[in-house]
């Protein structure tokens, strides 16, 4: 999630569930994760952006609904 005035540089990736605070910036080509988001490495060192997009699609297909209080 990106708050008001935050910026994501060209080719940068914001990790799933990360929170980029108001006014913060992720430099181009960097990977930022966490709450608040912090830059951890370059996207090139972690693989490539297409890999992250592919994994996001794959993971979303594997999600299962959770019903609290209902025993399986």
mmCIF file with all atom_site columns, C-alpha atoms in Angstrom:
data_model
loop_
_atom_site.group_PDB
_atom_site.id
_atom_site.type_symbol
_atom_site.label_atom_id
_atom_site.label_alt_id
_atom_site.label_comp_id
_atom_site.label_asym_id
_atom_site.label_entity_id
_atom_site.label_seq_id
_atom_site.pdbx_PDB_ins_code
_atom_site.Cartn_x
_atom_site.Cartn_y
_atom_site.Cartn_z
_atom_site.occupancy
_atom_site.B_iso_or_equiv
_atom_site.pdbx_formal_charge
_atom_site.auth_seq_id
_atom_site.auth_comp_id
_atom_site.auth_asym_id
_atom_site.auth_atom_id
_atom_site.pdbx_PDB_model_num
ATOM 1  C CA . UNK A 1 1  ? 0.000   0.000   0.000   1.00 0.00 ? 1  UNK A CA 1
ATOM 2  C CA . UNK A 1 2  ? 1.294   3.399   -0.938  1.00 0.00 ? 2  UNK A CA 1
ATOM 3  C CA . UNK A 1 3  ? 0.214   6.396   1.130   1.00 0.00 ? 3  UNK A CA 1
ATOM 4  C CA . UNK A 1 4  ? -0.257  9.953   -0.173  1.00 0.00 ? 4  UNK A CA 1
ATOM 5  C CA . UNK A 1 5  ? 2.776   11.478  -1.794  1.00 0.00 ? 5  UNK A CA 1
ATOM 6  C CA . UNK A 1 6  ? 4.856   8.289   -1.765  1.00 0.00 ? 6  UNK A CA 1
ATOM 7  C CA . UNK A 1 7  ? 6.686   7.336   -4.947  1.00 0.00 ? 7  UNK A CA 1
ATOM 8  C CA . UNK A 1 8  ? 7.857   4.088   -6.530  1.00 0.00 ? 8  UNK A CA 1
ATOM 9  C CA . UNK A 1 9  ? 10.781  4.547   -8.916  1.00 0.00 ? 9  UNK A CA 1
ATOM 10 C CA . UNK A 1 10 ? 10.908  3.006   -12.395 1.00 0.00 ? 10 UNK A CA 1
ATOM 11 C CA . UNK A 1 11 ? 11.315  -0.765  -12.178 1.00 0.00 ? 11 UNK A CA 1
ATOM 12 C CA . UNK A 1 12 ? 11.019  -0.751  -8.385  1.00 0.00 ? 12 UNK A CA 1
ATOM 13 C CA . UNK A 1 13 ? 8.940   -3.394  -6.602  1.00 0.00 ? 13 UNK A CA 1
ATOM 14 C CA . UNK A 1 14 ? 6.915   -2.972  -3.411  1.00 0.00 ? 14 UNK A CA 1
ATOM 15 C CA . UNK A 1 15 ? 6.500   -6.322  -1.644  1.00 0.00 ? 15 UNK A CA 1
ATOM 16 C CA . UNK A 1 16 ? 3.105   -7.818  -0.894  1.00 0.00 ? 16 UNK A CA 1
ATOM 17 C CA . UNK A 1 17 ? 1.630   -6.346  2.284   1.00 0.00 ? 17 UNK A CA 1
ATOM 18 C CA . UNK A 1 18 ? 4.285   -3.625  2.454   1.00 0.00 ? 18 UNK A CA 1
ATOM 19 C CA . UNK A 1 19 ? 3.336   -0.098  3.507   1.00 0.00 ? 19 UNK A CA 1
ATOM 20 C CA . UNK A 1 20 ? 5.144   2.812   1.880   1.00 0.00 ? 20 UNK A CA 1
ATOM 21 C CA . UNK A 1 21 ? 4.647   5.774   4.252   1.00 0.00 ? 21 UNK A CA 1
ATOM 22 C CA . UNK A 1 22 ? 3.442   9.199   3.182   1.00 0.00 ? 22 UNK A CA 1
ATOM 23 C CA . UNK A 1 23 ? 6.137   11.073  1.284   1.00 0.00 ? 23 UNK A CA 1
ATOM 24 C CA . UNK A 1 24 ? 8.542   8.090   1.143   1.00 0.00 ? 24 UNK A CA 1
ATOM 25 C CA . UNK A 1 25 ? 10.275  7.009   -2.055  1.00 0.00 ? 25 UNK A CA 1
ATOM 26 C CA . UNK A 1 26 ? 11.644  3.705   -3.329  1.00 0.00 ? 26 UNK A CA 1
ATOM 27 C CA . UNK A 1 27 ? 14.501  4.400   -5.758  1.00 0.00 ? 27 UNK A CA 1
ATOM 28 C CA . UNK A 1 28 ? 14.390  2.969   -9.284  1.00 0.00 ? 28 UNK A CA 1
ATOM 29 C CA . UNK A 1 29 ? 15.168  -0.750  -9.554  1.00 0.00 ? 29 UNK A CA 1
ATOM 30 C CA . UNK A 1 30 ? 14.930  -1.459  -5.826  1.00 0.00 ? 30 UNK A CA 1
ATOM 31 C CA . UNK A 1 31 ? 12.865  -3.944  -3.782  1.00 0.00 ? 31 UNK A CA 1
ATOM 32 C CA . UNK A 1 32 ? 11.137  -2.589  -0.657  1.00 0.00 ? 32 UNK A CA 1
ATOM 33 C CA . UNK A 1 33 ? 9.329   -4.741  1.928   1.00 0.00 ? 33 UNK A CA 1
ATOM 34 C CA . UNK A 1 34 ? 7.838   -4.440  5.399   1.00 0.00 ? 34 UNK A CA 1
ATOM 35 C CA . UNK A 1 35 ? 5.751   -2.095  7.507   1.00 0.00 ? 35 UNK A CA 1
ATOM 36 C CA . UNK A 1 36 ? 6.961   0.533   7.073   1.00 0.00 ? 36 UNK A CA 1
ATOM 37 C CA . UNK A 1 37 ? 8.553   -0.445  3.758   1.00 0.00 ? 37 UNK A CA 1
ATOM 38 C CA . UNK A 1 38 ? 12.319  -0.346  3.600   1.00 0.00 ? 38 UNK A CA 1
ATOM 39 C CA . UNK A 1 39 ? 14.636  -0.994  0.689   1.00 0.00 ? 39 UNK A CA 1
ATOM 40 C CA . UNK A 1 40 ? 16.312  -4.392  1.048   1.00 0.00 ? 40 UNK A CA 1
ATOM 41 C CA . UNK A 1 41 ? 18.104  -4.924  -2.283  1.00 0.00 ? 41 UNK A CA 1
ATOM 42 C CA . UNK A 1 42 ? 18.027  -4.317  -5.994  1.00 0.00 ? 42 UNK A CA 1
ATOM 43 C CA . UNK A 1 43 ? 15.395  -6.065  -8.047  1.00 0.00 ? 43 UNK A CA 1
ATOM 44 C CA . UNK A 1 44 ? 18.201  -7.523  -10.181 1.00 0.00 ? 44 UNK A CA 1
ATOM 45 C CA . UNK A 1 45 ? 19.773  -9.160  -7.109  1.00 0.00 ? 45 UNK A CA 1
ATOM 46 C CA . UNK A 1 46 ? 16.441  -10.687 -6.164  1.00 0.00 ? 46 UNK A CA 1
ATOM 47 C CA . UNK A 1 47 ? 15.609  -11.894 -9.663  1.00 0.00 ? 47 UNK A CA 1
ATOM 48 C CA . UNK A 1 48 ? 13.476  -9.796  -11.938 1.00 0.00 ? 48 UNK A CA 1
ATOM 49 C CA . UNK A 1 49 ? 10.140  -8.022  -11.812 1.00 0.00 ? 49 UNK A CA 1
ATOM 50 C CA . UNK A 1 50 ? 8.483   -10.599 -14.069 1.00 0.00 ? 50 UNK A CA 1
ATOM 51 C CA . UNK A 1 51 ? 9.314   -13.272 -11.507 1.00 0.00 ? 51 UNK A CA 1
ATOM 52 C CA . UNK A 1 52 ? 7.479   -11.341 -8.803  1.00 0.00 ? 52 UNK A CA 1
ATOM 53 C CA . UNK A 1 53 ? 4.451   -10.788 -11.025 1.00 0.00 ? 53 UNK A CA 1
ATOM 54 C CA . UNK A 1 54 ? 4.371   -14.498 -11.905 1.00 0.00 ? 54 UNK A CA 1
ATOM 55 C CA . UNK A 1 55 ? 4.622   -15.509 -8.241  1.00 0.00 ? 55 UNK A CA 1
ATOM 56 C CA . UNK A 1 56 ? 1.853   -13.089 -7.240  1.00 0.00 ? 56 UNK A CA 1
ATOM 57 C CA . UNK A 1 57 ? -0.492  -14.717 -9.744  1.00 0.00 ? 57 UNK A CA 1
ATOM 58 C CA . UNK A 1 58 ? 0.515   -18.209 -8.672  1.00 0.00 ? 58 UNK A CA 1
ATOM 59 C CA . UNK A 1 59 ? 0.111   -17.452 -4.969  1.00 0.00 ? 59 UNK A CA 1
ATOM 60 C CA . UNK A 1 60 ? -3.301  -15.826 -5.454  1.00 0.00 ? 60 UNK A CA 1
ATOM 61 C CA . UNK A 1 61 ? -4.541  -19.012 -7.163  1.00 0.00 ? 61 UNK A CA 1
ATOM 62 C CA . UNK A 1 62 ? -3.487  -21.047 -4.132  1.00 0.00 ? 62 UNK A CA 1
ATOM 63 C CA . UNK A 1 63 ? -5.401  -18.913 -1.609  1.00 0.00 ? 63 UNK A CA 1
ATOM 64 C CA . UNK A 1 64 ? -8.141  -20.631 0.330   1.00 0.00 ? 64 UNK A CA 1
ATOM 65 C CA . UNK A 1 65 ? -11.012 -18.993 2.216   1.00 0.00 ? 65 UNK A CA 1
ATOM 66 C CA . UNK A 1 66 ? -10.673 -19.151 5.965   1.00 0.00 ? 66 UNK A CA 1
ATOM 67 C CA . UNK A 1 67 ? -13.783 -19.335 8.142   1.00 0.00 ? 67 UNK A CA 1
ATOM 68 C CA . UNK A 1 68 ? -12.817 -18.504 11.737  1.00 0.00 ? 68 UNK A CA 1
ATOM 69 C CA . UNK A 1 69 ? -14.468 -20.762 14.281  1.00 0.00 ? 69 UNK A CA 1
ATOM 70 C CA . UNK A 1 70 ? -15.329 -23.467 11.771  1.00 0.00 ? 70 UNK A CA 1
ATOM 71 C CA . UNK A 1 71 ? -13.486 -26.741 12.295  1.00 0.00 ? 71 UNK A CA 1
ATOM 72 C CA . UNK A 1 72 ? -12.435 -28.599 9.203   1.00 0.00 ? 72 UNK A CA 1
#
